[in-house]
mmCIF file of C-alpha atoms and ligand atoms in Angstrom:
data_model
loop_
_atom_site.group_PDB
_atom_site.id
_atom_site.type_symbol
_atom_site.label_atom_id
_atom_site.label_comp_id
_atom_site.label_asym_id
_atom_site.label_seq_id
_atom_site.Cartn_x
_atom_site.Cartn_y
_atom_site.Cartn_z
ATOM 1 C CA MET A 1 123.609 133.054 99.300
ATOM 2 C CA SER A 2 120.328 132.275 100.836
ATOM 3 C CA LYS A 3 118.202 135.088 102.219
ATOM 4 C CA LEU A 4 116.817 134.857 105.792
ATOM 5 C CA SER A 5 113.270 134.565 104.370
ATOM 6 C CA ASP A 6 114.108 131.462 102.289
ATOM 7 C CA PRO A 7 112.244 128.271 103.510
ATOM 8 C CA LYS A 8 114.528 125.936 105.374
ATOM 9 C CA PRO A 9 116.137 123.565 102.893
ATOM 10 C CA ALA A 10 115.287 119.875 103.209
ATOM 11 C CA ASP A 11 117.838 117.771 104.991
ATOM 12 C CA ARG A 12 117.323 114.766 102.691
ATOM 13 C CA PRO A 13 116.348 114.220 99.121
ATOM 14 C CA VAL A 14 112.581 114.851 98.620
ATOM 15 C CA PRO A 15 110.414 113.321 95.953
ATOM 16 C CA ARG A 16 108.604 115.586 93.480
ATOM 17 C CA PRO A 17 105.151 116.774 94.821
ATOM 18 C CA GLY A 18 102.528 114.047 94.320
ATOM 19 C CA VAL A 19 104.893 111.035 94.161
ATOM 20 C CA MET A 20 104.298 109.977 97.781
ATOM 21 C CA ASP A 21 100.518 110.243 97.181
ATOM 22 C CA ILE A 22 100.599 107.437 94.748
ATOM 23 C CA ALA A 23 99.130 104.143 96.056
ATOM 24 C CA PRO A 24 101.631 101.462 95.369
ATOM 25 C CA TYR A 25 100.640 98.720 92.903
ATOM 26 C CA VAL A 26 99.645 95.505 94.728
ATOM 27 C CA PRO A 27 100.752 92.517 92.810
ATOM 28 C CA GLY A 28 99.042 89.118 93.076
ATOM 29 C CA ARG A 29 100.153 87.092 96.104
ATOM 30 C CA SER A 30 102.356 84.147 95.408
ATOM 31 C CA LYS A 31 102.514 82.365 98.700
ATOM 32 C CA ALA A 32 99.780 80.314 100.527
ATOM 33 C CA THR A 33 99.589 79.396 104.135
ATOM 34 C CA GLY A 34 98.422 75.828 103.652
ATOM 35 C CA GLY A 35 97.678 73.034 101.124
ATOM 36 C CA ALA A 36 99.881 70.237 100.142
ATOM 37 C CA LYS A 37 100.050 71.845 96.690
ATOM 38 C CA VAL A 38 99.900 75.557 95.906
ATOM 39 C CA TYR A 39 97.830 76.829 92.983
ATOM 40 C CA LYS A 40 98.700 80.394 92.097
ATOM 41 C CA LEU A 41 95.754 81.876 90.187
ATOM 42 C CA SER A 42 96.363 85.448 91.051
ATOM 43 C CA SER A 43 98.111 87.082 88.140
ATOM 44 C CA ASN A 44 96.374 85.803 84.965
ATOM 45 C CA GLU A 45 99.418 83.715 84.007
ATOM 46 C CA THR A 46 98.868 80.859 81.555
ATOM 47 C CA PRO A 47 98.710 77.337 82.895
ATOM 48 C CA LEU A 48 100.420 76.164 79.653
ATOM 49 C CA GLY A 49 103.637 78.038 80.110
ATOM 50 C CA PRO A 50 105.705 79.425 77.280
ATOM 51 C CA SER A 51 106.222 77.728 73.973
ATOM 52 C CA PRO A 52 109.142 75.216 74.069
ATOM 53 C CA ALA A 53 110.529 77.104 71.127
ATOM 54 C CA ALA A 54 110.566 80.372 73.172
ATOM 55 C CA ILE A 55 112.407 78.575 76.028
ATOM 56 C CA ALA A 56 115.020 77.223 73.611
ATOM 57 C CA ALA A 57 115.500 80.684 72.011
ATOM 58 C CA TYR A 58 115.913 82.192 75.413
ATOM 59 C CA GLN A 59 118.503 79.665 76.342
ATOM 60 C CA GLY A 60 120.251 80.169 72.956
ATOM 61 C CA VAL A 61 121.197 83.703 74.088
ATOM 62 C CA ALA A 62 122.783 82.576 77.325
ATOM 63 C CA ALA A 63 126.248 82.296 75.824
ATOM 64 C CA LYS A 64 126.146 85.784 74.526
ATOM 65 C CA LEU A 65 125.180 87.786 77.526
ATOM 66 C CA GLU A 66 128.134 90.120 77.286
ATOM 67 C CA ILE A 67 126.592 91.671 74.119
ATOM 68 C CA TYR A 68 124.178 94.617 74.326
ATOM 69 C CA PRO A 69 120.756 93.841 72.795
ATOM 70 C CA ASP A 70 119.628 95.618 69.587
ATOM 71 C CA GLY A 71 118.168 98.803 71.122
ATOM 72 C CA SER A 72 115.813 99.316 68.171
ATOM 73 C CA ALA A 73 114.410 95.780 68.584
ATOM 74 C CA ALA A 74 114.420 95.507 64.795
ATOM 75 C CA GLU A 75 114.123 91.787 64.480
ATOM 76 C CA LEU A 76 111.216 91.545 67.036
ATOM 77 C CA ARG A 77 109.416 94.490 65.447
ATOM 78 C CA ALA A 78 109.822 92.853 61.979
ATOM 79 C CA ALA A 79 108.363 89.549 63.438
ATOM 80 C CA ILE A 80 105.418 91.456 65.028
ATOM 81 C CA ALA A 81 104.874 93.284 61.795
ATOM 82 C CA ASP A 82 104.850 90.043 59.891
ATOM 83 C CA VAL A 83 102.486 88.145 62.250
ATOM 84 C CA PHE A 84 100.038 90.989 62.801
ATOM 85 C CA GLY A 85 100.248 92.587 59.377
ATOM 86 C CA VAL A 86 101.384 96.029 60.709
ATOM 87 C CA ASN A 87 104.100 98.497 59.788
ATOM 88 C CA ALA A 88 107.238 97.671 61.772
ATOM 89 C CA ALA A 89 108.210 101.316 61.792
ATOM 90 C CA ARG A 90 105.148 102.049 63.846
ATOM 91 C CA VAL A 91 105.771 99.419 66.527
ATOM 92 C CA ILE A 92 107.536 100.110 69.732
ATOM 93 C CA CYS A 93 108.676 97.393 72.141
ATOM 94 C CA GLY A 94 108.905 97.607 75.878
ATOM 95 C CA ASN A 95 109.954 95.907 79.034
ATOM 96 C CA GLY A 96 106.386 94.533 79.460
ATOM 97 C CA SER A 97 103.452 96.574 78.105
ATOM 98 C CA ASP A 98 103.649 98.515 81.428
ATOM 99 C CA ASP A 99 106.936 100.024 80.012
ATOM 100 C CA VAL A 100 104.969 101.229 76.905
ATOM 101 C CA LEU A 101 102.121 102.568 78.951
ATOM 102 C CA ALA A 102 104.653 104.470 81.118
ATOM 103 C CA MET A 103 106.296 105.941 78.027
ATOM 104 C CA ILE A 104 102.862 107.158 76.807
ATOM 105 C CA SER A 105 102.219 108.819 80.199
ATOM 106 C CA HIS A 106 105.487 110.550 80.305
ATOM 107 C CA VAL A 107 105.344 111.838 76.822
ATOM 108 C CA PHE A 108 101.717 112.988 76.784
ATOM 109 C CA LEU A 109 100.974 113.872 80.351
ATOM 110 C CA GLY A 110 102.412 116.466 82.815
ATOM 111 C CA PRO A 111 101.235 118.780 85.649
ATOM 112 C CA GLY A 112 97.847 120.358 84.916
ATOM 113 C CA ASP A 113 96.773 117.541 82.541
ATOM 114 C CA GLU A 114 94.084 115.013 83.108
ATOM 115 C CA ALA A 115 93.844 111.409 81.971
ATOM 116 C CA ILE A 116 90.745 109.332 82.229
ATOM 117 C CA TYR A 117 90.379 105.694 83.022
ATOM 118 C CA SER A 118 87.492 103.473 83.977
ATOM 119 C CA LYS A 119 86.443 102.899 87.720
ATOM 120 C CA HIS A 120 87.417 99.222 87.700
ATOM 121 C CA GLY A 121 90.152 99.686 85.065
ATOM 122 C CA PHE A 122 93.670 98.220 85.290
ATOM 123 C CA ASN A 123 95.421 99.739 88.431
ATOM 124 C CA VAL A 124 98.577 100.694 86.753
ATOM 125 C CA TYR A 125 96.895 103.595 84.818
ATOM 126 C CA PRO A 126 96.365 105.816 87.855
ATOM 127 C CA ILE A 127 99.955 105.109 88.955
ATOM 128 C CA LEU A 128 101.373 106.076 85.684
ATOM 129 C CA ILE A 129 99.153 109.142 85.401
ATOM 130 C CA GLN A 130 100.218 110.425 88.786
ATOM 131 C CA ALA A 131 103.892 109.524 88.194
ATOM 132 C CA ALA A 132 103.711 111.923 85.237
ATOM 133 C CA GLY A 133 102.428 114.659 87.577
ATOM 134 C CA ALA A 134 98.937 114.617 85.936
ATOM 135 C CA THR A 135 95.513 114.003 87.472
ATOM 136 C CA PRO A 136 93.697 110.735 87.157
ATOM 137 C CA VAL A 137 89.998 111.101 86.353
ATOM 138 C CA VAL A 138 87.825 108.108 87.118
ATOM 139 C CA ALA A 139 84.939 107.367 84.725
ATOM 140 C CA PRO A 140 81.835 105.484 85.996
ATOM 141 C CA GLU A 141 81.056 101.999 84.627
ATOM 142 C CA LYS A 142 77.759 100.362 83.802
ATOM 143 C CA GLU A 143 77.356 96.799 84.926
ATOM 144 C CA LEU A 144 81.136 96.524 85.563
ATOM 145 C CA THR A 145 81.804 97.461 81.919
ATOM 146 C CA THR A 146 83.504 100.437 80.455
ATOM 147 C CA TYR A 147 80.911 103.092 79.839
ATOM 148 C CA VAL A 148 81.543 105.288 76.637
ATOM 149 C CA ASP A 149 79.232 108.165 77.596
ATOM 150 C CA GLY A 150 80.471 108.272 81.182
ATOM 151 C CA ILE A 151 84.023 108.826 79.740
ATOM 152 C CA LEU A 152 82.918 111.352 77.112
ATOM 153 C CA GLU A 153 81.181 113.468 79.721
ATOM 154 C CA LEU A 154 84.484 113.904 81.632
ATOM 155 C CA VAL A 155 86.461 115.078 78.675
ATOM 156 C CA ASN A 156 87.448 118.806 79.038
ATOM 157 C CA GLU A 157 90.318 121.025 77.763
ATOM 158 C CA LYS A 158 92.671 119.467 80.264
ATOM 159 C CA THR A 159 92.128 115.878 79.015
ATOM 160 C CA LYS A 160 95.121 114.502 77.222
ATOM 161 C CA VAL A 161 94.834 110.717 77.401
ATOM 162 C CA VAL A 162 92.058 108.033 77.789
ATOM 163 C CA PHE A 163 93.164 104.559 78.888
ATOM 164 C CA ILE A 164 90.851 101.674 78.055
ATOM 165 C CA ALA A 165 91.666 98.017 78.745
ATOM 166 C CA ASN A 166 89.603 95.913 76.275
ATOM 167 C CA PRO A 167 88.748 93.367 77.594
ATOM 168 C CA ASN A 168 89.201 94.878 81.025
ATOM 169 C CA ASN A 169 91.114 93.418 83.826
ATOM 170 C CA PRO A 170 89.895 92.634 86.510
ATOM 171 C CA THR A 171 86.186 92.556 85.388
ATOM 172 C CA GLY A 172 86.732 90.417 82.204
ATOM 173 C CA THR A 173 84.102 92.496 80.448
ATOM 174 C CA TYR A 174 84.606 94.054 76.921
ATOM 175 C CA LEU A 175 83.310 96.719 74.649
ATOM 176 C CA PRO A 176 82.258 95.706 71.134
ATOM 177 C CA PHE A 177 84.436 97.592 68.695
ATOM 178 C CA SER A 178 81.427 99.698 67.545
ATOM 179 C CA GLU A 179 81.539 101.224 71.045
ATOM 180 C CA ILE A 180 85.293 101.834 70.810
ATOM 181 C CA ARG A 181 84.706 103.626 67.453
ATOM 182 C CA ARG A 182 81.910 105.684 69.104
ATOM 183 C CA LEU A 183 84.313 106.704 71.946
ATOM 184 C CA HIS A 184 86.951 107.601 69.467
ATOM 185 C CA ALA A 185 84.610 109.648 67.381
ATOM 186 C CA GLY A 186 83.524 111.634 70.436
ATOM 187 C CA LEU A 187 87.082 112.457 71.580
ATOM 188 C CA PRO A 188 88.807 115.676 70.415
ATOM 189 C CA PRO A 189 91.616 114.735 68.024
ATOM 190 C CA ARG A 190 94.222 116.060 70.517
ATOM 191 C CA VAL A 191 93.267 113.367 73.007
ATOM 192 C CA LEU A 192 95.241 110.168 72.766
ATOM 193 C CA LEU A 193 93.132 106.985 73.066
ATOM 194 C CA VAL A 194 95.120 104.105 74.493
ATOM 195 C CA LEU A 195 93.655 100.649 73.728
ATOM 196 C CA ASP A 196 95.208 98.154 76.048
ATOM 197 C CA ALA A 197 94.546 94.746 74.436
ATOM 198 C CA ALA A 198 96.626 92.646 76.892
ATOM 199 C CA TYR A 199 93.917 89.870 76.834
ATOM 200 C CA SER A 200 92.818 90.250 73.222
ATOM 201 C CA GLU A 201 93.980 86.797 72.027
ATOM 202 C CA TYR A 202 91.486 85.100 74.490
ATOM 203 C CA VAL A 203 88.410 86.923 73.107
ATOM 204 C CA ARG A 204 86.030 84.768 71.068
ATOM 205 C CA ARG A 205 83.437 87.345 70.036
ATOM 206 C CA ASN A 206 82.474 88.402 66.539
ATOM 207 C CA ASP A 207 82.024 92.004 67.602
ATOM 208 C CA TYR A 208 85.440 92.383 69.173
ATOM 209 C CA GLU A 209 88.557 93.886 67.634
ATOM 210 C CA SER A 210 91.902 94.528 69.435
ATOM 211 C CA GLY A 211 92.360 97.922 67.834
ATOM 212 C CA ILE A 212 94.994 97.131 65.245
ATOM 213 C CA GLU A 213 92.980 98.852 62.367
ATOM 214 C CA LEU A 214 92.039 101.909 64.347
ATOM 215 C CA ALA A 215 95.600 102.364 65.568
ATOM 216 C CA GLY A 216 96.789 101.942 62.021
ATOM 217 C CA THR A 217 94.529 104.642 60.654
ATOM 218 C CA ALA A 218 93.669 107.188 63.327
ATOM 219 C CA PRO A 219 96.225 109.840 64.301
ATOM 220 C CA ASN A 220 95.282 109.619 68.026
ATOM 221 C CA VAL A 221 94.959 105.929 68.841
ATOM 222 C CA ILE A 222 97.753 103.612 70.205
ATOM 223 C CA MET A 223 97.192 99.879 70.864
ATOM 224 C CA THR A 224 99.348 98.042 73.427
ATOM 225 C CA ARG A 225 99.881 94.272 73.675
ATOM 226 C CA THR A 226 101.800 91.885 75.934
ATOM 227 C CA PHE A 227 103.704 88.708 75.857
ATOM 228 C CA SER A 228 102.808 88.152 79.527
ATOM 229 C CA LYS A 229 99.424 86.475 79.104
ATOM 230 C CA ILE A 230 98.699 84.026 76.250
ATOM 231 C CA TYR A 231 102.427 83.732 75.276
ATOM 232 C CA GLY A 232 103.352 82.742 78.882
ATOM 233 C CA LEU A 233 106.356 85.113 79.062
ATOM 234 C CA ALA A 234 105.469 87.337 82.004
ATOM 235 C CA GLY A 235 108.868 86.658 83.601
ATOM 236 C CA ILE A 236 110.833 88.072 80.767
ATOM 237 C CA ARG A 237 108.907 91.320 80.568
ATOM 238 C CA LEU A 238 107.998 92.019 76.994
ATOM 239 C CA GLY A 239 105.198 94.103 75.437
ATOM 240 C CA TRP A 240 104.687 96.370 72.369
ATOM 241 C CA GLY A 241 102.584 99.206 71.181
ATOM 242 C CA TYR A 242 101.387 100.133 67.663
ATOM 243 C CA GLY A 243 100.229 103.615 66.684
ATOM 244 C CA PRO A 244 100.673 106.642 64.544
ATOM 245 C CA ALA A 245 104.236 107.396 63.341
ATOM 246 C CA GLU A 246 104.363 110.771 65.321
ATOM 247 C CA VAL A 247 103.252 109.115 68.510
ATOM 248 C CA ILE A 248 105.752 106.219 68.126
ATOM 249 C CA GLU A 249 108.562 108.735 67.319
ATOM 250 C CA ALA A 250 107.816 110.758 70.372
ATOM 251 C CA LEU A 251 107.842 107.531 72.635
ATOM 252 C CA ASN A 252 111.211 106.577 71.101
ATOM 253 C CA ARG A 253 112.689 109.902 72.277
ATOM 254 C CA ILE A 254 112.306 108.910 75.979
ATOM 255 C CA ARG A 255 112.557 105.133 75.633
ATOM 256 C CA GLY A 256 115.396 103.574 77.563
ATOM 257 C CA PRO A 257 118.126 102.921 74.911
ATOM 258 C CA PHE A 258 118.204 99.091 75.642
ATOM 259 C CA ASN A 259 114.751 98.765 77.271
ATOM 260 C CA VAL A 260 114.236 95.200 75.987
ATOM 261 C CA SER A 261 116.725 92.462 76.821
ATOM 262 C CA ALA A 262 118.315 90.053 74.237
ATOM 263 C CA PRO A 263 116.848 86.912 75.801
ATOM 264 C CA ALA A 264 113.361 88.590 75.957
ATOM 265 C CA MET A 265 113.546 89.473 72.266
ATOM 266 C CA ALA A 266 114.710 85.935 71.214
ATOM 267 C CA ALA A 267 111.911 84.272 73.226
ATOM 268 C CA GLY A 268 109.292 86.691 71.989
ATOM 269 C CA ILE A 269 110.178 86.080 68.400
ATOM 270 C CA ALA A 270 109.957 82.317 68.750
ATOM 271 C CA ALA A 271 106.769 82.646 70.783
ATOM 272 C CA LEU A 272 105.076 84.681 67.975
ATOM 273 C CA ARG A 273 105.944 81.960 65.523
ATOM 274 C CA ASP A 274 104.606 79.097 67.525
ATOM 275 C CA ARG A 275 101.014 79.263 66.415
ATOM 276 C CA SER A 276 100.108 75.787 67.674
ATOM 277 C CA HIS A 277 101.058 76.773 71.253
ATOM 278 C CA ILE A 278 98.800 79.858 71.042
ATOM 279 C CA ASP A 279 95.976 77.768 69.635
ATOM 280 C CA ALA A 280 96.410 75.260 72.515
ATOM 281 C CA ALA A 281 96.154 78.146 75.022
ATOM 282 C CA ILE A 282 93.072 79.521 73.289
ATOM 283 C CA ALA A 283 91.500 75.969 73.317
ATOM 284 C CA HIS A 284 92.219 75.448 76.920
ATOM 285 C CA ASN A 285 90.679 78.790 77.922
ATOM 286 C CA GLU A 286 87.638 78.086 75.627
ATOM 287 C CA GLU A 287 87.070 74.870 77.453
ATOM 288 C CA TRP A 288 87.620 76.079 80.989
ATOM 289 C CA LEU A 289 86.305 79.621 81.038
ATOM 290 C CA PRO A 290 82.581 78.486 80.695
ATOM 291 C CA ARG A 291 83.196 75.364 82.868
ATOM 292 C CA VAL A 292 84.598 77.445 85.649
ATOM 293 C CA THR A 293 82.045 80.124 85.338
ATOM 294 C CA GLU A 294 79.118 77.613 85.391
ATOM 295 C CA ALA A 295 80.567 75.572 88.218
ATOM 296 C CA ILE A 296 81.112 78.559 90.488
ATOM 297 C CA ARG A 297 77.660 79.983 89.610
ATOM 298 C CA SER A 298 76.101 76.645 90.565
ATOM 299 C CA LEU A 299 77.495 77.198 94.039
ATOM 300 C CA GLY A 300 75.291 80.239 94.373
ATOM 301 C CA LEU A 301 78.034 82.806 93.723
ATOM 302 C CA GLU A 302 77.756 85.490 91.110
ATOM 303 C CA VAL A 303 80.390 85.394 88.367
ATOM 304 C CA THR A 304 80.855 88.390 85.980
ATOM 305 C CA GLN A 305 80.675 87.142 82.353
ATOM 306 C CA SER A 306 84.253 87.200 81.121
ATOM 307 C CA VAL A 307 85.945 87.010 77.800
ATOM 308 C CA GLY A 308 89.504 86.894 79.259
ATOM 309 C CA ASN A 309 91.531 84.148 80.994
ATOM 310 C CA PHE A 310 90.027 85.021 84.429
ATOM 311 C CA VAL A 311 86.788 85.433 86.169
ATOM 312 C CA LEU A 312 85.549 87.877 88.821
ATOM 313 C CA ILE A 313 83.698 86.102 91.658
ATOM 314 C CA HIS A 314 81.383 88.078 93.918
ATOM 315 C CA PHE A 315 80.636 86.856 97.461
ATOM 316 C CA PRO A 316 77.524 87.218 99.612
ATOM 317 C CA ASP A 317 77.567 90.365 101.847
ATOM 318 C CA GLU A 318 77.147 88.067 104.895
ATOM 319 C CA LYS A 319 79.245 87.707 108.006
ATOM 320 C CA GLY A 320 81.769 84.865 107.502
ATOM 321 C CA ARG A 321 80.973 84.536 103.666
ATOM 322 C CA ARG A 322 82.579 87.633 102.274
ATOM 323 C CA ALA A 323 85.532 87.672 99.724
ATOM 324 C CA LYS A 324 87.947 88.302 102.643
ATOM 325 C CA ASP A 325 86.715 85.062 104.386
ATOM 326 C CA ALA A 326 86.788 83.112 101.156
ATOM 327 C CA ASP A 327 90.349 84.267 100.476
ATOM 328 C CA GLU A 328 91.430 83.190 103.982
ATOM 329 C CA TYR A 329 89.916 79.773 103.525
ATOM 330 C CA LEU A 330 91.323 79.317 100.017
ATOM 331 C CA VAL A 331 94.842 80.374 101.071
ATOM 332 C CA SER A 332 94.626 77.830 103.874
ATOM 333 C CA GLN A 333 93.943 75.220 101.184
ATOM 334 C CA GLY A 334 96.924 76.385 98.979
ATOM 335 C CA ILE A 335 94.755 78.365 96.509
ATOM 336 C CA ILE A 336 95.740 81.863 95.711
ATOM 337 C CA LEU A 337 93.272 84.130 94.020
ATOM 338 C CA ARG A 338 93.449 87.906 93.724
ATOM 339 C CA VAL A 339 92.054 90.205 96.343
ATOM 340 C CA MET A 340 90.184 93.110 94.697
ATOM 341 C CA THR A 341 90.135 95.766 97.320
ATOM 342 C CA SER A 342 92.428 98.126 95.326
ATOM 343 C CA TYR A 343 90.003 97.838 92.400
ATOM 344 C CA HIS A 344 87.088 99.081 94.365
ATOM 345 C CA LEU A 345 85.589 95.585 94.399
ATOM 346 C CA PRO A 346 86.189 94.734 98.131
ATOM 347 C CA ASN A 347 83.744 91.740 97.936
ATOM 348 C CA ALA A 348 85.080 90.015 94.947
ATOM 349 C CA LEU A 349 88.049 87.743 94.146
ATOM 350 C CA ARG A 350 89.587 87.351 90.758
ATOM 351 C CA MET A 351 90.501 83.801 89.604
ATOM 352 C CA THR A 352 92.832 83.049 86.696
ATOM 353 C CA ILE A 353 91.829 80.146 84.575
ATOM 354 C CA GLY A 354 94.462 77.631 85.504
ATOM 355 C CA SER A 355 95.202 74.006 84.675
ATOM 356 C CA ALA A 356 92.365 71.496 84.860
ATOM 357 C CA GLU A 357 93.754 70.403 88.261
ATOM 358 C CA ALA A 358 93.972 73.888 89.684
ATOM 359 C CA ASN A 359 90.436 74.699 88.367
ATOM 360 C CA GLU A 360 88.984 71.622 89.911
ATOM 361 C CA ALA A 361 90.797 72.251 93.109
ATOM 362 C CA THR A 362 89.499 75.808 93.356
ATOM 363 C CA ILE A 363 85.902 74.906 92.524
ATOM 364 C CA ALA A 364 86.065 72.139 95.223
ATOM 365 C CA ALA A 365 87.471 74.440 97.796
ATOM 366 C CA LEU A 366 84.867 77.135 97.009
ATOM 367 C CA ARG A 367 82.091 74.496 97.333
ATOM 368 C CA ASP A 368 83.604 73.555 100.666
ATOM 369 C CA PHE A 369 83.637 77.158 101.718
ATOM 370 C CA MET A 370 80.047 77.784 100.750
ATOM 371 C CA HIS A 371 78.839 74.578 102.531
ATOM 372 C CA ARG A 372 80.862 75.324 105.683
ATOM 373 C CA THR A 373 79.482 78.794 105.976
ATOM 374 C CA ALA A 374 75.812 77.948 104.979
ATOM 375 C CA ARG A 375 73.385 78.528 107.773
HETATM 376 C C1 PLP B 1 95.060 95.179 81.297
HETATM 377 C C2 PLP B 1 96.500 94.939 81.507
HETATM 378 N N1 PLP B 1 97.307 95.740 80.808
HETATM 379 C C3 PLP B 1 98.664 95.577 80.994
HETATM 380 C C4 PLP B 1 99.158 94.524 81.752
HETATM 381 C C5 PLP B 1 100.609 94.581 81.988
HETATM 382 O O1 PLP B 1 101.197 93.565 81.295
HETATM 383 P P1 PLP B 1 102.768 93.505 81.172
HETATM 384 O O2 PLP B 1 103.197 92.220 81.894
HETATM 385 O O3 PLP B 1 103.083 93.393 79.646
HETATM 386 O O4 PLP B 1 103.434 94.675 81.746
HETATM 387 C C6 PLP B 1 98.317 93.774 82.513
HETATM 388 C C7 PLP B 1 98.830 92.827 83.465
HETATM 389 O O5 PLP B 1 98.330 92.256 84.319
HETATM 390 C C8 PLP B 1 96.918 93.908 82.293
HETATM 391 O O6 PLP B 1 96.092 93.159 83.034
#
């Protein structure tokens, strides 16, 4: 029986406090307004597509779709363990690495907790932190790069998780592993350090490490990886995490029982084994990342030095020449880059390294844009 003083009950289901304060994730656009051909360079997808072996493996499962997948993803974890030299028991697979990141948030964060991420860090982190009822804390960056001291200064007794993408999306910058170690050394052991290495395969730097060793030895580090980028399997949604046994065990308690589909696992295993396809994707990026960077710089535009499969292009702060104007022009030419407003970079666009044809078309369109708008 309700008392007269009780607040009026809601007349419809009401989300938990905080849920409606979450800014929805804005995915890369996929449609253009013009252009005979459309070049989608907005979501860091590979121009090489998946390995033919992965496609064949995916199709091979088509006749058995009535069967539930193996909920423990044993075969996929064994393949990951084999290829990366890690312990399969400490690997967890997810419906994209987003799924693993979400499990981390739900297990380690709740109301009253704080989680730190970098100012221009991957946009999914604040969504997941808020979804768990915790408070996102934004660390400053230096030269569009994750700033270790800026993060350490924000750590307090409420801090439970630190999310770092290395290399970072959308800036393309990275931290040498000595800096990651320094960050880890400065964190209290109760804080979980999440190393999101979604773009690690593209990095060609001697001082870079994805985090396998640290996640294999430290009790408070987990590394996440994805099949969406260099493996070209974004559509099937597949990712994984590697970390301390206790952390993985806790994640497994809340994991959806069949969170990875059978076709995704089959394709993932085949993709892992096709080294020549991965090498071709690395070679393509090694050729085109510097070419695209230099070509766009030669137009008078600033391009942040990237180690990933994308570049961040900064536009002049002048009427008619801003990122918004460039985006409008590019879309009218069938070229789709990523608008960066939600990343606090309103005057920049992010361009994925695409096929030779897509890259050339984008450079030509940007040249055109700069000439048309020159005074
Ligand atoms: C830094 C970073 N982490 C994670 C992801 C998510 O990848 P997935 O497709 O595996 O969920 C992305 C995708 O853009 C990303 O840029």
